[in-house]
CSV table of C-alpha atoms in Angstrom, one decimal:
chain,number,residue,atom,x,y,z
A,1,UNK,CA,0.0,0.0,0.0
A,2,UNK,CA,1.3,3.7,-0.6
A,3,UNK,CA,1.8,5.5,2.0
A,4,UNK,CA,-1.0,7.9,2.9
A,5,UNK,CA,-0.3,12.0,1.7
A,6,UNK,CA,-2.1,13.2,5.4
A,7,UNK,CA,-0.1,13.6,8.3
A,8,UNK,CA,3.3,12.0,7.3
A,9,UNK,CA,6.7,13.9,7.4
A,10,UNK,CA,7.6,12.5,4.0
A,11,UNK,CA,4.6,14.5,2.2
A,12,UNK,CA,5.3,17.8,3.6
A,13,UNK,CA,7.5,18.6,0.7
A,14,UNK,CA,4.7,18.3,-1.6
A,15,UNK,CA,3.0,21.1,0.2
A,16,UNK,CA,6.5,22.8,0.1
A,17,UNK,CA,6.7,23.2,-3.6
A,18,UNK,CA,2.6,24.0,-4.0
A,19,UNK,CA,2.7,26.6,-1.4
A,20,UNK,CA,4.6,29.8,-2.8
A,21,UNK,CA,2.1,30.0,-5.8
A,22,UNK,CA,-1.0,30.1,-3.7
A,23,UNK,CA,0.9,32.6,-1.5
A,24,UNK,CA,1.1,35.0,-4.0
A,25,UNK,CA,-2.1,35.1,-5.0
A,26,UNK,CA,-3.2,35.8,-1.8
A,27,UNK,CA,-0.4,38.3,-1.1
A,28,UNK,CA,-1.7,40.0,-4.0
A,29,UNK,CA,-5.4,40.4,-3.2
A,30,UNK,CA,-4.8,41.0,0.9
A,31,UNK,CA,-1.6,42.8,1.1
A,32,UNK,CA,-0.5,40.3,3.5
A,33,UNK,CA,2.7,37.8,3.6
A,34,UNK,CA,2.3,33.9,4.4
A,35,UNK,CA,4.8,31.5,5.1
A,36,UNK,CA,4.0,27.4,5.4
A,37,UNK,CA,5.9,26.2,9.1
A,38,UNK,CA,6.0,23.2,10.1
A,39,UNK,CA,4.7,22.8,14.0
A,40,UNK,CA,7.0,20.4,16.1
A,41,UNK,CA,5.6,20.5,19.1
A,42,UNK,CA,4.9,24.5,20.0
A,43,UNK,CA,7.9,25.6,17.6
A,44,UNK,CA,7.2,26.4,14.3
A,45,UNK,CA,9.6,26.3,11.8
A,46,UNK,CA,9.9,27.8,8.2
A,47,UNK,CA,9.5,25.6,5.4
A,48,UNK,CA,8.0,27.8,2.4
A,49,UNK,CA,6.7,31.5,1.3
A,50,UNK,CA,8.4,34.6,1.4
A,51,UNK,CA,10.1,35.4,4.2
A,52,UNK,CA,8.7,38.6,6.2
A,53,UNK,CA,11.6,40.3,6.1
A,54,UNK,CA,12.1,43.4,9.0
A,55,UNK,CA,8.9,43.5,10.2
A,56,UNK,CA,8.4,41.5,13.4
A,57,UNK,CA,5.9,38.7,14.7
A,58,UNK,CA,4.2,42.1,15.3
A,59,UNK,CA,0.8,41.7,13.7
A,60,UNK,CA,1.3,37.9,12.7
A,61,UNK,CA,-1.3,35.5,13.1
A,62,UNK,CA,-0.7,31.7,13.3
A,63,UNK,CA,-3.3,29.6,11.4
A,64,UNK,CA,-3.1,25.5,12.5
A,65,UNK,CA,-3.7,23.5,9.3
A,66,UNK,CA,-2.8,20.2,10.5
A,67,UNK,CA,-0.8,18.6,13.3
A,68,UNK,CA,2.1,19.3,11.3
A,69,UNK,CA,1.7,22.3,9.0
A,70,UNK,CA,0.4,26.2,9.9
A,71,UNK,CA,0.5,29.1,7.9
A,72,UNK,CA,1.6,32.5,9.8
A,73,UNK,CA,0.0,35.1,8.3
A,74,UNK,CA,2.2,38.8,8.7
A,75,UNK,CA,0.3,42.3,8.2
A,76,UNK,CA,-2.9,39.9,9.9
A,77,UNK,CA,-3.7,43.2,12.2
A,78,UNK,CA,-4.5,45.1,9.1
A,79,UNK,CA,-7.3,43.0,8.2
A,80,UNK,CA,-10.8,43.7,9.1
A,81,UNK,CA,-12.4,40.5,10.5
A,82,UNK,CA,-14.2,39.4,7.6
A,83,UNK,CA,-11.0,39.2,5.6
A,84,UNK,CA,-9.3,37.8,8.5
A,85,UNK,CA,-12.4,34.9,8.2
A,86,UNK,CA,-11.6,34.5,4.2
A,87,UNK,CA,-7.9,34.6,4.6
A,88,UNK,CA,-8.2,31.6,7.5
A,89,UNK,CA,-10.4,29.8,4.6
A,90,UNK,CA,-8.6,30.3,2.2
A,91,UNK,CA,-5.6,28.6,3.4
A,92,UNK,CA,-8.0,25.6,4.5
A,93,UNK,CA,-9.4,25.4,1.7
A,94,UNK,CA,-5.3,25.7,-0.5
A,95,UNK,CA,-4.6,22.5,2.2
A,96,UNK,CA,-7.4,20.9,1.0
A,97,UNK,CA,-6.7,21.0,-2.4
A,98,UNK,CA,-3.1,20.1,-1.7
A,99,UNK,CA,-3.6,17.2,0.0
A,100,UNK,CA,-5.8,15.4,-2.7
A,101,UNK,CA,-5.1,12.3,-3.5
A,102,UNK,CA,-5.5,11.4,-7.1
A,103,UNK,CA,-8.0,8.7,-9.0
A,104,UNK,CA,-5.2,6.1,-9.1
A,105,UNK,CA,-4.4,6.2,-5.2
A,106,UNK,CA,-7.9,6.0,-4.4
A,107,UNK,CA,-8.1,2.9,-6.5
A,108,UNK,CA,-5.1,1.3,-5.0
A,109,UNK,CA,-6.7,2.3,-1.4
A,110,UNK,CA,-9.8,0.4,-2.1
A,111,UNK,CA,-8.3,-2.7,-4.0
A,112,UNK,CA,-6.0,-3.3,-0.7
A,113,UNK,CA,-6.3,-6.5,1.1
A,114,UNK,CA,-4.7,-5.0,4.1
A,115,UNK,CA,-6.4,-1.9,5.1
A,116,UNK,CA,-5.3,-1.1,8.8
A,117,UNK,CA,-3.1,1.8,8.1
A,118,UNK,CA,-5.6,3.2,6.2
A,119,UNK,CA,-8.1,3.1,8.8
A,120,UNK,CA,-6.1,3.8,11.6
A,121,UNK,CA,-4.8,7.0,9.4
A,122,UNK,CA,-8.5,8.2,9.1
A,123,UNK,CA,-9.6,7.5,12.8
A,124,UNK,CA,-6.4,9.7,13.4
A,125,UNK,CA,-7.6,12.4,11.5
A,126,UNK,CA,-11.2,12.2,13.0
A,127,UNK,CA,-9.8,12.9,16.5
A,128,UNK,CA,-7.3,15.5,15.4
A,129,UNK,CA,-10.1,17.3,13.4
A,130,UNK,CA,-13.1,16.5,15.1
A,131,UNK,CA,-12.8,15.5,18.4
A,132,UNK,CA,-13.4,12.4,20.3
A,133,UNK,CA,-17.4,13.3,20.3
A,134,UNK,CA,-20.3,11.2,18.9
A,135,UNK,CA,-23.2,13.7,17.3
A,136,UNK,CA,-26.7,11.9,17.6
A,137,UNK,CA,-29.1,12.4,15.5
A,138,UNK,CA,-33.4,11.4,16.3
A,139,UNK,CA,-34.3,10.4,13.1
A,140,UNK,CA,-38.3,10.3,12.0
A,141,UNK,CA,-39.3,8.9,9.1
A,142,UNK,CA,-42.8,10.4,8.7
A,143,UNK,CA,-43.8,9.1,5.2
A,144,UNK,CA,-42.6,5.6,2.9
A,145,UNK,CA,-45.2,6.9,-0.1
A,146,UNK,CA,-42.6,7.4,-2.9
A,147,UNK,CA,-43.1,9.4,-6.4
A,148,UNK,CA,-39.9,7.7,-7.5
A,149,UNK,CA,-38.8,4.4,-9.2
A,150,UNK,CA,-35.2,4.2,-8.2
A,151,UNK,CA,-34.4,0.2,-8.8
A,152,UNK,CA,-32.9,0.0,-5.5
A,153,UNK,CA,-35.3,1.4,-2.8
A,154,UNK,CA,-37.7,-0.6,-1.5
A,155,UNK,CA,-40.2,2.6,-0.9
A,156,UNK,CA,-40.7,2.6,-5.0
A,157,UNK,CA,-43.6,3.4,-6.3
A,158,UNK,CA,-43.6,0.1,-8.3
A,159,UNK,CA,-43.8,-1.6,-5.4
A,160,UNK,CA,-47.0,-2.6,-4.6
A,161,UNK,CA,-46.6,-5.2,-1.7
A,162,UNK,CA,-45.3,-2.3,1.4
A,163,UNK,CA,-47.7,-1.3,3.5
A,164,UNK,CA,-48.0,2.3,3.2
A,165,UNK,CA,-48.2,5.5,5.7
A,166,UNK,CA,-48.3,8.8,6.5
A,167,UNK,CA,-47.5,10.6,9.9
A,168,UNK,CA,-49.6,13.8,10.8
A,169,UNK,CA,-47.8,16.5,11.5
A,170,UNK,CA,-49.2,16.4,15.3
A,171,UNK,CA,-47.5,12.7,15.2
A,172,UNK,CA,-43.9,14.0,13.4
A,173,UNK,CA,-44.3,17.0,16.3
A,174,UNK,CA,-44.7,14.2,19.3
A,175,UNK,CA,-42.0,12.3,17.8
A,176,UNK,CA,-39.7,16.1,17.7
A,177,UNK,CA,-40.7,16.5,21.4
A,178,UNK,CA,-39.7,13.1,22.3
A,179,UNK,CA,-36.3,13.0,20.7
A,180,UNK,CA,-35.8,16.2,22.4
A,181,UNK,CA,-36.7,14.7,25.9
A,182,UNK,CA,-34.5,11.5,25.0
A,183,UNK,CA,-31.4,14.4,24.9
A,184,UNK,CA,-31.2,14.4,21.3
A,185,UNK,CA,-29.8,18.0,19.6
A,186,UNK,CA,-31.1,17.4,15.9
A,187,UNK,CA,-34.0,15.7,14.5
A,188,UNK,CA,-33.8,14.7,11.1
A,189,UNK,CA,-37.2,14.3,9.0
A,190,UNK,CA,-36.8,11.8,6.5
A,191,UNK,CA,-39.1,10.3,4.1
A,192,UNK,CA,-40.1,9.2,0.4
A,193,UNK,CA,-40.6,11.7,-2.3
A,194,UNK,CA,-43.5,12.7,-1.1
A,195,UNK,CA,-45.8,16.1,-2.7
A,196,UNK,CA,-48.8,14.5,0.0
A,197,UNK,CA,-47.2,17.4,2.5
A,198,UNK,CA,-47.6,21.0,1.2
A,199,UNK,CA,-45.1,23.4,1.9
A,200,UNK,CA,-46.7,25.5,3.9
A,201,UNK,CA,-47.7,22.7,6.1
A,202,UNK,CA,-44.3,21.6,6.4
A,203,UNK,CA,-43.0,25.3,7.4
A,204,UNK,CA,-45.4,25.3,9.6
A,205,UNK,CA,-44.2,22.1,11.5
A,206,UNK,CA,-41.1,23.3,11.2
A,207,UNK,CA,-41.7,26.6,12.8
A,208,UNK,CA,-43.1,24.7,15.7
A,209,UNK,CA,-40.9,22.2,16.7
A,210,UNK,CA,-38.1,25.1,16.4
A,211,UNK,CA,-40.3,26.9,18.9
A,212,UNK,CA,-40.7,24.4,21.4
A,213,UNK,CA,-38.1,22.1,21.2
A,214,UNK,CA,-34.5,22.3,21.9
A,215,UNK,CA,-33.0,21.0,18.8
A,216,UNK,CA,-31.9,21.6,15.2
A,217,UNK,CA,-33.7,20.0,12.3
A,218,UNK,CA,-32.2,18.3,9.4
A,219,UNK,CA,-34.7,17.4,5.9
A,220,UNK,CA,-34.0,14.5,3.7
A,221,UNK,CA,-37.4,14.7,1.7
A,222,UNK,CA,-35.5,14.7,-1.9
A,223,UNK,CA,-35.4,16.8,-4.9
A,224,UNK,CA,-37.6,20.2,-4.6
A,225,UNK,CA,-38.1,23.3,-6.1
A,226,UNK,CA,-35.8,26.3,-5.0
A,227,UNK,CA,-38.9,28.6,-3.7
A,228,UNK,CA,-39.6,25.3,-1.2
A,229,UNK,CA,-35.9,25.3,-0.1
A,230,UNK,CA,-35.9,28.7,0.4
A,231,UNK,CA,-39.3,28.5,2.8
A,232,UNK,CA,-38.3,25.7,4.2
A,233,UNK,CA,-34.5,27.5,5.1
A,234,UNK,CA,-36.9,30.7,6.6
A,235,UNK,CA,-39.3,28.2,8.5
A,236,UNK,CA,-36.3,27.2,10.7
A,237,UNK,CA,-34.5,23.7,8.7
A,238,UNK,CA,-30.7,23.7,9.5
A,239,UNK,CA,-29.5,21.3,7.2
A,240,UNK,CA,-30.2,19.1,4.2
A,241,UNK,CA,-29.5,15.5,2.8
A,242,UNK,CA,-29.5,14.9,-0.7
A,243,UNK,CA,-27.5,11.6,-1.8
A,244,UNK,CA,-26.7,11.8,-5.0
A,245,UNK,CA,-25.6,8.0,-4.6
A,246,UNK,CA,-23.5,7.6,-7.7
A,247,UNK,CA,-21.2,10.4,-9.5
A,248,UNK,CA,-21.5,8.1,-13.1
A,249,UNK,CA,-24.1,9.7,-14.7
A,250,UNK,CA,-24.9,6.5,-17.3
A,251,UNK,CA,-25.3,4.6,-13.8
A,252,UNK,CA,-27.2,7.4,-12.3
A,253,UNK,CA,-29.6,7.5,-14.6
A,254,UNK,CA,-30.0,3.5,-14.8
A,255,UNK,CA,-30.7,3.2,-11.6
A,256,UNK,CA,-32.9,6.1,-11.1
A,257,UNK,CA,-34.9,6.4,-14.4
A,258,UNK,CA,-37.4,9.1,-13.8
A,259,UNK,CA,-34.6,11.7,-12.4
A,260,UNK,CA,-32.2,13.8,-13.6
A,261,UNK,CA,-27.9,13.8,-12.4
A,262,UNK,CA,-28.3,17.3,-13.5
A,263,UNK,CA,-30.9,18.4,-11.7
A,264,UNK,CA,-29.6,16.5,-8.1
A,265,UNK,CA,-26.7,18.4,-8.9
A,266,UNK,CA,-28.4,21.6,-9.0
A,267,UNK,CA,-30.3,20.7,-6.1
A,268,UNK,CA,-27.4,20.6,-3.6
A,269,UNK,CA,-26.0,24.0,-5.1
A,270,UNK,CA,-29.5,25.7,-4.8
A,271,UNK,CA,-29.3,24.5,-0.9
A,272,UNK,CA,-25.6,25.5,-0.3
A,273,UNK,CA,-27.0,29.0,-1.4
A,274,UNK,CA,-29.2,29.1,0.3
A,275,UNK,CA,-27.0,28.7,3.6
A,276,UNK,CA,-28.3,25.2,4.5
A,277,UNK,CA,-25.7,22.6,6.0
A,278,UNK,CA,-25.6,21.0,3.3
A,279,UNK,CA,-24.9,16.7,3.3
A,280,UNK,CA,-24.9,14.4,0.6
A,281,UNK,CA,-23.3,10.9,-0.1
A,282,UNK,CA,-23.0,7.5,-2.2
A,283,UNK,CA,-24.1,4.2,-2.4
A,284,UNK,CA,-21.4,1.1,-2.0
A,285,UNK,CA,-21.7,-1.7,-4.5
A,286,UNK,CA,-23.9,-1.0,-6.3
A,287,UNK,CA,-24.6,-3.2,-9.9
A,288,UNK,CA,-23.1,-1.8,-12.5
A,289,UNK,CA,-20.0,0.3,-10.0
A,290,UNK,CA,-17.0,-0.3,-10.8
A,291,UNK,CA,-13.9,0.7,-8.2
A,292,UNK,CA,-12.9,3.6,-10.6
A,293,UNK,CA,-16.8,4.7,-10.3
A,294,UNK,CA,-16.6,4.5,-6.6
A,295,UNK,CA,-13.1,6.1,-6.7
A,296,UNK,CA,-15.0,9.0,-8.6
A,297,UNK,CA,-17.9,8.9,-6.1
A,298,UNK,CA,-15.3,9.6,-2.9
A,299,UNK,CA,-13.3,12.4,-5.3
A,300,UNK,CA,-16.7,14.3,-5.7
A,301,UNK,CA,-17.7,14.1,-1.7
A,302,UNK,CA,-14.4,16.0,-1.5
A,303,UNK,CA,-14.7,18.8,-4.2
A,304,UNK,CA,-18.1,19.4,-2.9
A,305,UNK,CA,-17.0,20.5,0.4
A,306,UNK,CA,-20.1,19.2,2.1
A,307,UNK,CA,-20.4,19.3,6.0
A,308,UNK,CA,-22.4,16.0,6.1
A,309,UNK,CA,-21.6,12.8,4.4
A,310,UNK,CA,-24.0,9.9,4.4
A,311,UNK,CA,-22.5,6.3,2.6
A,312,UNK,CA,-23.3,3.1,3.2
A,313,UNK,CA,-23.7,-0.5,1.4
A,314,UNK,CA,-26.0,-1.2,-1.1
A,315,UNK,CA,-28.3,-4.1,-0.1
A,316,UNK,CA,-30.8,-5.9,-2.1
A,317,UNK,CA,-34.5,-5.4,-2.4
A,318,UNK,CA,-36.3,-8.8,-2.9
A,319,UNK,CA,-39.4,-6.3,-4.5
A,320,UNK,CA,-37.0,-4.5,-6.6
A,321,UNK,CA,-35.6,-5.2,-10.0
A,322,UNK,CA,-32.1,-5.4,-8.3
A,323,UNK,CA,-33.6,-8.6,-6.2
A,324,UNK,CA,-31.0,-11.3,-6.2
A,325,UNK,CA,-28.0,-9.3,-6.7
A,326,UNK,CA,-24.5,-9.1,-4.6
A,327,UNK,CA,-24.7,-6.7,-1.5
A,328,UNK,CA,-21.9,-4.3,-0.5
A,329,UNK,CA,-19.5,-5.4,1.2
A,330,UNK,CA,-18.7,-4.4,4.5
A,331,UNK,CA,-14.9,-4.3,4.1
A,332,UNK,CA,-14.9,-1.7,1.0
A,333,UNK,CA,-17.4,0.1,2.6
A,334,UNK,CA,-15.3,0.8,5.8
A,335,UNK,CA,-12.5,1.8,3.7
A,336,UNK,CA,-15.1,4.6,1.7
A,337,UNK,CA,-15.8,5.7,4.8
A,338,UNK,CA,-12.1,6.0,6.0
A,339,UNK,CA,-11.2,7.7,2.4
A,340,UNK,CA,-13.8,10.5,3.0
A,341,UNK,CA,-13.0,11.0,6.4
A,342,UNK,CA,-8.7,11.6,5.3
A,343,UNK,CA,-10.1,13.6,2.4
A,344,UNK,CA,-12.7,16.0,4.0
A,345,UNK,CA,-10.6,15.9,7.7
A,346,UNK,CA,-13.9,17.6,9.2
A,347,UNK,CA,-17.3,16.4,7.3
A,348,UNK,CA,-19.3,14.8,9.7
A,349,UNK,CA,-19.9,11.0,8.8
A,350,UNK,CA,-22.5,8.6,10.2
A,351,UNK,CA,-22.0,4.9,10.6
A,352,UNK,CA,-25.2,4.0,9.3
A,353,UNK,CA,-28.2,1.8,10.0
A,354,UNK,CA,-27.5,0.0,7.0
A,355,UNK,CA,-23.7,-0.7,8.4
A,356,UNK,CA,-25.3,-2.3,11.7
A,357,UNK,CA,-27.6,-4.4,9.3
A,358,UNK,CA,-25.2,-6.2,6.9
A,359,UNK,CA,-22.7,-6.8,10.1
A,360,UNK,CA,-23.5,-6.9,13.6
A,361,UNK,CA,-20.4,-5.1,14.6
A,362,UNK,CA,-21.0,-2.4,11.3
A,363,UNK,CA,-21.8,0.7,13.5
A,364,UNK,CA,-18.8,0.4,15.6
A,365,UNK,CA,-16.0,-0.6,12.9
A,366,UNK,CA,-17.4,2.9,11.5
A,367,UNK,CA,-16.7,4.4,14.2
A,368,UNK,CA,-12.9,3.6,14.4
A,369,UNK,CA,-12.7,3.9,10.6
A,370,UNK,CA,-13.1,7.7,10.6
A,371,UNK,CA,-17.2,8.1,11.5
A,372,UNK,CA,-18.6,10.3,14.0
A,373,UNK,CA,-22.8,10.3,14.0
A,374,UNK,CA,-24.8,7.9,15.1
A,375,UNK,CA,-28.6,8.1,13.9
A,376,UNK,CA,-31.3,6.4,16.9
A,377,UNK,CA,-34.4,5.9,15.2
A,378,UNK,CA,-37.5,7.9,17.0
A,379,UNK,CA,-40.0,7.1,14.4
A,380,UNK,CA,-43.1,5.4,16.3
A,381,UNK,CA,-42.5,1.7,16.5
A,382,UNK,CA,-45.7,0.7,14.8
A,383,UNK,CA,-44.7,2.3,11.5
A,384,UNK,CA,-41.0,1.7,11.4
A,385,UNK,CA,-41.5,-1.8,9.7
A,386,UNK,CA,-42.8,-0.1,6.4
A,387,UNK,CA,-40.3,2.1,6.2
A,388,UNK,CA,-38.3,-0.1,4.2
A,389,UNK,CA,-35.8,0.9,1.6
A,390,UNK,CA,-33.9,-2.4,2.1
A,391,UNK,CA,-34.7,-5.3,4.1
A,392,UNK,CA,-33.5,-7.0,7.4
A,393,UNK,CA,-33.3,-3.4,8.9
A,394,UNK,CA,-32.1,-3.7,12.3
A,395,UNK,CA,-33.9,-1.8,15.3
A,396,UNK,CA,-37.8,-1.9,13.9
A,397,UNK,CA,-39.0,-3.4,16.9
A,398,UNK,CA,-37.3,-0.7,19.6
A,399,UNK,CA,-39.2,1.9,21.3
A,400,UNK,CA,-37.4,5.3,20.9
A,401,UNK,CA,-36.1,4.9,24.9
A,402,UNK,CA,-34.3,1.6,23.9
A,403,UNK,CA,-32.8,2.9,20.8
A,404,UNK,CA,-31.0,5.7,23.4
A,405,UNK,CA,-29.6,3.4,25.7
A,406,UNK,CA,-28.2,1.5,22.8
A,407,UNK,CA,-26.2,3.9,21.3
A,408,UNK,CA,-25.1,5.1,24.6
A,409,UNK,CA,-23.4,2.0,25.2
A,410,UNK,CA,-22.5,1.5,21.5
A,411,UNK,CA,-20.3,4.6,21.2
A,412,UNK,CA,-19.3,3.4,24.6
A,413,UNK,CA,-17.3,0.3,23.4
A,414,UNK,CA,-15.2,2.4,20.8
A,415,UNK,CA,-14.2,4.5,23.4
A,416,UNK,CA,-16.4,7.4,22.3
A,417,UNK,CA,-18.3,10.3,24.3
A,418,UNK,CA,-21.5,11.2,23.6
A,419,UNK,CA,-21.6,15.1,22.6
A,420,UNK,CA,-24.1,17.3,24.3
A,421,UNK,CA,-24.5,20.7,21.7
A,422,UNK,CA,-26.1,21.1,18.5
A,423,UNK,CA,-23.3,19.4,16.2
A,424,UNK,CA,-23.0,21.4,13.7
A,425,UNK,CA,-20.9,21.4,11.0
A,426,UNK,CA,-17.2,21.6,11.6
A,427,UNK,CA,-16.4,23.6,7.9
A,428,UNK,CA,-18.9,26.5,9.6
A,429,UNK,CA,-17.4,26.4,13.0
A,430,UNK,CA,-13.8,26.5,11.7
A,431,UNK,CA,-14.4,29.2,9.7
């Protein structure tokens, strides 16, 4: 295996020779001078950029990239605080770019039949960038009534044998209050592509459980126009999900016929304009995806600079036309999820439902290979059954209460604490 380009002294060259050109540019516009250091211990030493010349570390400002590599800014005083905000960024965002590793390594990462080192390498970057912290999040599925026919997801419209359902909004506001009462900081509202619920009863809702409970609140109700993004953003939502669950666009558009890989596209920039927390992801294993897809999937969760990243295995529908085929596989999904979590450093990650279903351990290997969210169901028992994009879904039968002490003790055995704010995203924090 090649050696990882995070966090090893052998790669800081590479940053070396990328760094004066960016340092101009940025020299240019703010009237400021960077050099790259490298931080051993509390001493920083020089290792590329111009050099400040007389003036002293009178005005400097140190900016921590990684464990090993800062930027010191010089003339920082002289900024106001805004550009002091899109300086910081910009040198993120010049290490991010950097540190990318190209097609072929990610290829080579995911054909390995040794992957310790890679995931040791991303739970390492997870604590430095992260913290030790698991974020929950009470997730309520409030609708399985689906206007798509994706040829994966159980919840199809095609599919005629599911049981159907709908959750009034009184029910999807007594399932808010009780995630709040069970500790829980975000909600996420999750269902089917489903026009049953009109916008303005949703922004209603919305406006309510913002009102009277605790928490922030997370939609993954799919594809929408940019007026119901923007009401939805004013009523009070947070964040969104939107997988896009394959960067191929042939494979895309096999898999989900009546959509558009143009249009999802759109979708997440309309909500990072919007100023939504914006989260996305990818299937593992799917037919038809090749490692150099998949290699393509993980490059694109990195140029997107998302703050939430959903993946996990592709598992087969028996009432879908992919019954019969191969599932993901555990093992090249835990090195996905390590590849995101060295390429994004700070996204936040869940180890997913469908993680704990393929492999009884799923959860917590994801939690050691780079993951940090953990999503306790809080959907009323009697409809969790039908909400069934894949089968053998673990935790249908728990009450909301039992689901709580369970990932207590889960993020308990890897070591993990359970974090108590908000958890919002890291990219808007740091910046």
């Amino acid at each position: 295996m090649k050696e990882l380009s995070v966090g090893k002294e052998t790669s800081i060259s590479r940053f070396t020779d990328l760094f004066p050109s960016f340092a101009g540019g940025v020299e240019g516009k703010y009237s400021v001078t960077l050099h790259l250091a490298h931080i051993l211990n509390r001493r920083w030493e020089y290792l590329s950029g111009r050099m400040p010349g007389p003036e002293s570390d009178y005005g400097s400002h140190r900016i921590p990239l990684t464990n090993e590599l800062g930027v010191i800014v010089y003339g920082w005083h002289r900024l106001a605080a805004d550009l002091q905000v899109e300086v910081a960024e910009a040198c993120r965002q010049w290490l991010d770019g950097s540190k990318a590793m190209s097609k072929e390594e990610v290829v080579a990462h995911l054909k390995s039949d040794d992957p310790r080192a890679l995931l040791q390498e991303a739970d390492r970057v997870r604590q430095a960038f992260c913290g030790n912290a698991v974020h929950l999040r009470g997730l309520i599925e409030f609708s399985n009534h689906c206007q798509r026919d994706c040829l994966y997801c159980g919840l199809r419209r095609s599919n005629q044998k599911l049981p159907r359902y709908r959750m009034s909004a009184d029910e999807i506001f007594e399932s808010a209050k009780q995630a709040g009462a069970l500790g829980y900081k975000t909600i996420v509202m999750q269902s089917g592509v489903d026009g049953f619920y009109r916008i303005e009863v949703l922004c209603d809702l919305l406006k309510k459980i913002k009102n009277e409970v605790d928490c922030a609140v997370t939609l993954c109700i799919g594809e929408r126009s940019y007026e119901d993004y923007r009401k939805l953003r004013e009523a009070g939502a947070d964040r969104y999900l939107l997988r896009f669950e394959t960067s191929d666009k042939e494979l895309f558009e096999k898999l989900k016929p009546d959509s558009s890989y143009e249009q999802r596209r759109l979708c997440l920039d309309w909500l990072k304009e919007l100023g939504y927390q914006v989260g996305s992801g990818n299937m593992i294993g799917l037919p038809g995806q090749t490692l150099e897809i998949l290699a393509e999937d993980i490059l694109l969760l990195r140029d997107l600079n998302l703050d939430m990243i959903g993946i996990g295995p592709f598992i087969a529908h028996p009432e879908t036309p992919l019954a019969g085929e191969p599932n993901g596989a555990m093992a090249l999904t835990l090195k996905a999820v390590a590849l995101i979590r060295i390429l994004t450093q700070n996204a936040l990650i869940p180890a997913t439902t469908a993680m704990g279903s393929i492999d009884p351990e799923g959860r917590q290997k994801a939690l050691r290979a780079g993951a940090n969210v953990i999503m306790p169901n809080v959907t009323p028992t009697k409809y969790r059954c039908y909400y069934e994009i894949y089968p053998h879904k673990i935790c249908i039968n728990e009450r909301p209460g039992d689901c709580a002490s369970c990932v207590q003790v889960l993020a308990g055995s890897v070591g993990r604490t359970i974090a108590k704010d908000y958890g919002h995203g890291f990219k808007k924090i740091r910046a």
